[in-house]
Tab-separated table of C-alpha atoms in Angstrom:
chain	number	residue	atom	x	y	z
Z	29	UNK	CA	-105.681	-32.392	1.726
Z	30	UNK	CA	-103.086	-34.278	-0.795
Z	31	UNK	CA	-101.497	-30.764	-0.792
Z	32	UNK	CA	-100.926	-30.428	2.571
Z	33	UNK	CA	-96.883	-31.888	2.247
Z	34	UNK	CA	-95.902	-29.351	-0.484
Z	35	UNK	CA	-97.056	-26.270	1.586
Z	36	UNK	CA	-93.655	-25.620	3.354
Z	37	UNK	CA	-92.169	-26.242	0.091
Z	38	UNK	CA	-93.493	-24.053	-1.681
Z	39	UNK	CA	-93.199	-21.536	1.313
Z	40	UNK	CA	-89.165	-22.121	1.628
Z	41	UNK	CA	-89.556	-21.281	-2.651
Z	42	UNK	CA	-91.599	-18.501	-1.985
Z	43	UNK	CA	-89.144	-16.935	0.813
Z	44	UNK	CA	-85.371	-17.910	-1.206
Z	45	UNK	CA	-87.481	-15.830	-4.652
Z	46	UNK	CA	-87.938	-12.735	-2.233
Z	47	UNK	CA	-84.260	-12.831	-0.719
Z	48	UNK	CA	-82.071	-10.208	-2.314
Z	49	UNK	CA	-79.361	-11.976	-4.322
Z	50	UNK	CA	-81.756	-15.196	-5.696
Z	51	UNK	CA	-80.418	-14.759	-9.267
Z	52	UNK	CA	-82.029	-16.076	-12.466
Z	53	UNK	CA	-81.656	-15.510	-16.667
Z	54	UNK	CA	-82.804	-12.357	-17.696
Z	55	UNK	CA	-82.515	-11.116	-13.955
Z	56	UNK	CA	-80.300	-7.778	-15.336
Z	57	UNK	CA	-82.715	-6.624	-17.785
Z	58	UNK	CA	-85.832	-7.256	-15.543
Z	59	UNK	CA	-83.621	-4.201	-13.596
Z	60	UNK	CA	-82.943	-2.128	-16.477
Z	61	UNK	CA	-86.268	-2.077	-17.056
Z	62	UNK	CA	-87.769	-1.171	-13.596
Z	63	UNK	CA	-84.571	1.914	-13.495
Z	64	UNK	CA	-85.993	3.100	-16.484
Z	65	UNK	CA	-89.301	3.724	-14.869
Z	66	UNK	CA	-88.206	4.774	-11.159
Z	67	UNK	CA	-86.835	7.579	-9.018
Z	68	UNK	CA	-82.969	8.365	-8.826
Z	69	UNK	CA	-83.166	6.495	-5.104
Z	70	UNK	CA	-84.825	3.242	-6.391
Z	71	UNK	CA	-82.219	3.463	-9.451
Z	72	UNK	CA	-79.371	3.111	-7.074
Z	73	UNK	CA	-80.975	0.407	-4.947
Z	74	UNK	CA	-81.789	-1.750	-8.437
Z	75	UNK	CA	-78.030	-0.833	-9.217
Z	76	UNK	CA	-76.587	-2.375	-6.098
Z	77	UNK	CA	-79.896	-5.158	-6.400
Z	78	UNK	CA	-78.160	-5.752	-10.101
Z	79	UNK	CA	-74.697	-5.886	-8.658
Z	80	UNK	CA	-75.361	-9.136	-7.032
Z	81	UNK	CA	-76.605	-10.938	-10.490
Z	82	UNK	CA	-74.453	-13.383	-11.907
Z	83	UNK	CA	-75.851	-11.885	-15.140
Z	84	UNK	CA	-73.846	-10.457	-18.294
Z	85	UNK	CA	-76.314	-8.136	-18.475
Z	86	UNK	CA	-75.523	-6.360	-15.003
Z	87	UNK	CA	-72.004	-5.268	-16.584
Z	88	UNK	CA	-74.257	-3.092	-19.197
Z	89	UNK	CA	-76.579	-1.624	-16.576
Z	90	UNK	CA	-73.402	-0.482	-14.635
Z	91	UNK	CA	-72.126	1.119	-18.438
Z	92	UNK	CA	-75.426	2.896	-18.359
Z	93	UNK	CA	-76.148	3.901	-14.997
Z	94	UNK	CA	-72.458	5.508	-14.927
Z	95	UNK	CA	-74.086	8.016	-17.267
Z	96	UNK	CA	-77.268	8.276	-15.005
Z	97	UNK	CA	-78.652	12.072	-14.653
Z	98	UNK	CA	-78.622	11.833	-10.669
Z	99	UNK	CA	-75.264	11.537	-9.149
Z	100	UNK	CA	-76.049	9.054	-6.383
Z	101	UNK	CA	-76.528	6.694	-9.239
Z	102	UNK	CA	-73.195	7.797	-11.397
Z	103	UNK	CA	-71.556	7.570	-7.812
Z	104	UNK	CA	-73.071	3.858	-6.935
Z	105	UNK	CA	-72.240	2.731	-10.780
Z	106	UNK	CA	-68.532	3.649	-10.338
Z	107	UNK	CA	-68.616	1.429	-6.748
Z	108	UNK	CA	-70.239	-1.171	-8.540
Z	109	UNK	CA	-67.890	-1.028	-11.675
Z	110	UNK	CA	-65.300	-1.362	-8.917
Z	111	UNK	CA	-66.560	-4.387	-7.303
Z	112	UNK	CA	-67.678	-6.285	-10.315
Z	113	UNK	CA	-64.720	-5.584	-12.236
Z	114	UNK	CA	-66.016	-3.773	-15.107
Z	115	UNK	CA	-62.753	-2.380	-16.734
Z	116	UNK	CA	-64.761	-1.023	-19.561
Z	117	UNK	CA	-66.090	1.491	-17.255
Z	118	UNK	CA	-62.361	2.850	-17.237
Z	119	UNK	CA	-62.365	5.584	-20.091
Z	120	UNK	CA	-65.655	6.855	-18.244
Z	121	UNK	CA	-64.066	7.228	-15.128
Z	122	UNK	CA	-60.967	8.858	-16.278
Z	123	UNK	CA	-62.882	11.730	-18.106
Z	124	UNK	CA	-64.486	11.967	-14.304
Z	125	UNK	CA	-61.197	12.782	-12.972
Z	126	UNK	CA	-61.384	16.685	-15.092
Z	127	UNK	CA	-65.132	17.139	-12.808
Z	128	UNK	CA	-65.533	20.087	-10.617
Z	129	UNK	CA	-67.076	17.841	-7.976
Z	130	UNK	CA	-64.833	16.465	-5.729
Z	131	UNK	CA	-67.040	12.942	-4.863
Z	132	UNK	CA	-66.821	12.443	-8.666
Z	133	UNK	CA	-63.806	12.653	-8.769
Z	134	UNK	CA	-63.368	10.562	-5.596
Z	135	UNK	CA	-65.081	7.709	-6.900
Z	136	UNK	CA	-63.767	8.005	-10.304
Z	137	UNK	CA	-60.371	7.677	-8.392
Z	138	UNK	CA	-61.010	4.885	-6.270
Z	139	UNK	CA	-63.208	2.688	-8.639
Z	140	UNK	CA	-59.400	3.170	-10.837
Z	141	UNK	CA	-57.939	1.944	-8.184
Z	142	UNK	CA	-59.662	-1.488	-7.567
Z	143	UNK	CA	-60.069	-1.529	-11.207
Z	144	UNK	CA	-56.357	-1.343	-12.072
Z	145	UNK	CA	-56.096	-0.838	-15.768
Z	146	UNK	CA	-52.690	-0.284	-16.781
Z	147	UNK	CA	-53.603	2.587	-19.302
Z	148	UNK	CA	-55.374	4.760	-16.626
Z	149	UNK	CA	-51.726	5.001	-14.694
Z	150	UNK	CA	-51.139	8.356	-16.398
Z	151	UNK	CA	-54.216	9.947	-15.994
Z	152	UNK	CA	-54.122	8.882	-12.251
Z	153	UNK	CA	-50.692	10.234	-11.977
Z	154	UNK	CA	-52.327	13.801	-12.801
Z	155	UNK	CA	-54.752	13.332	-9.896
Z	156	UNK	CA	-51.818	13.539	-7.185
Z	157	UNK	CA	-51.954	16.927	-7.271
Z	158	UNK	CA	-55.726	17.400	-7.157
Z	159	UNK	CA	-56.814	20.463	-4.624
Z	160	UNK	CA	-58.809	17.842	-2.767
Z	161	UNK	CA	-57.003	15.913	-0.110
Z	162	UNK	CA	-59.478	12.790	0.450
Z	163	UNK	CA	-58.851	13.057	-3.942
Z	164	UNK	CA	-54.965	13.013	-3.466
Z	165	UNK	CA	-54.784	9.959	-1.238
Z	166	UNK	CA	-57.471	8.040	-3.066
Z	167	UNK	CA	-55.038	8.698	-6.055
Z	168	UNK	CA	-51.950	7.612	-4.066
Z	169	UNK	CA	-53.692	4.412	-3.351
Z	170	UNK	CA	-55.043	3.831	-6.715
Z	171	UNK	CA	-51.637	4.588	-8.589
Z	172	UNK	CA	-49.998	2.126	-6.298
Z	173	UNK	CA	-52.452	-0.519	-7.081
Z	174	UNK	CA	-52.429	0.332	-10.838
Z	175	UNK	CA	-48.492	0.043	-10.734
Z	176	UNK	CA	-48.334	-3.044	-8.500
Z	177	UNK	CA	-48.820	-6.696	-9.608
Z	178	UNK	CA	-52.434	-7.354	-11.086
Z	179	UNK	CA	-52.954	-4.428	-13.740
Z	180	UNK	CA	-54.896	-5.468	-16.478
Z	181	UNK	CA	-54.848	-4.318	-20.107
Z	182	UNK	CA	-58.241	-2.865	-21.021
């Protein structure tokens, strides 16, 4: 009975550890480690999970998962490089911009964009005249933002 009092305690602790988003130390590589060990749709759900850690750590796992053998996982990486800010994903995304597939070369594109590293201007500049359209005024956008106030040296 002297436990009674601490069961909605440990009920509202229970309920904010199962809430996407609770963050904690070592929170990125707990992620890593489940990827390594689950289907290319469960990767891409720990990605975005591992987007919302405050950790270090979740900058690496985006590195990684941009190299990822299913593209739904490359793609989500590049959104989350985007997002998180991970200019160090920019020399991988630029080599993305020579793919035959048009959605890498979307994201690649965009993810440039919100990243806007002043050293991917030129290879951006080449994308204007991609044969995709949706490609073309990603690039537009993303060379404007790149050129505009805010580019950062990577």
């Amino acid at each position: 009975m002297a436990y009674a009092p601490l069961r909605p305690v440990a009920l509202a602790l229970a309920a904010a550890l199962a809430l996407p988003g609770f963050d904690w130390p070592g929170r990125a590589a707990t992620l890593a480690a489940q990827m390594e060990r689950s289907p290319p749709e469960r990767r891409r759900e720990l990605l975005l999970e591992a987007a919302s850690a405050r950790d270090p750590a979740a900058r690496t796992l985006v590195l990684r998962s941009l190299q990822d053998d299913a593209a739904p996982v490359r793609l989500t990486a590049a959104a989350v490089a985007a997002r998180l800010g991970v200019t160090e994903a920019a020399p991988t995304l630029v080599a993305w911009l020579d793919r035959p597939e048009v959605e890498a070369r979307l994201a690649a594109t965009e993810a440039l964009g919100a990243l806007r590293v002043e050293a991917t201007f030129a290879p951006l500049q080449r994308v204007l005249s991609d044969a995709d359209v949706a490609v073309r005024l990603a690039a537009v956008r993303a060379v404007v933002a790149v050129a505009g106030r805010g580019a950062t040296v990577a």
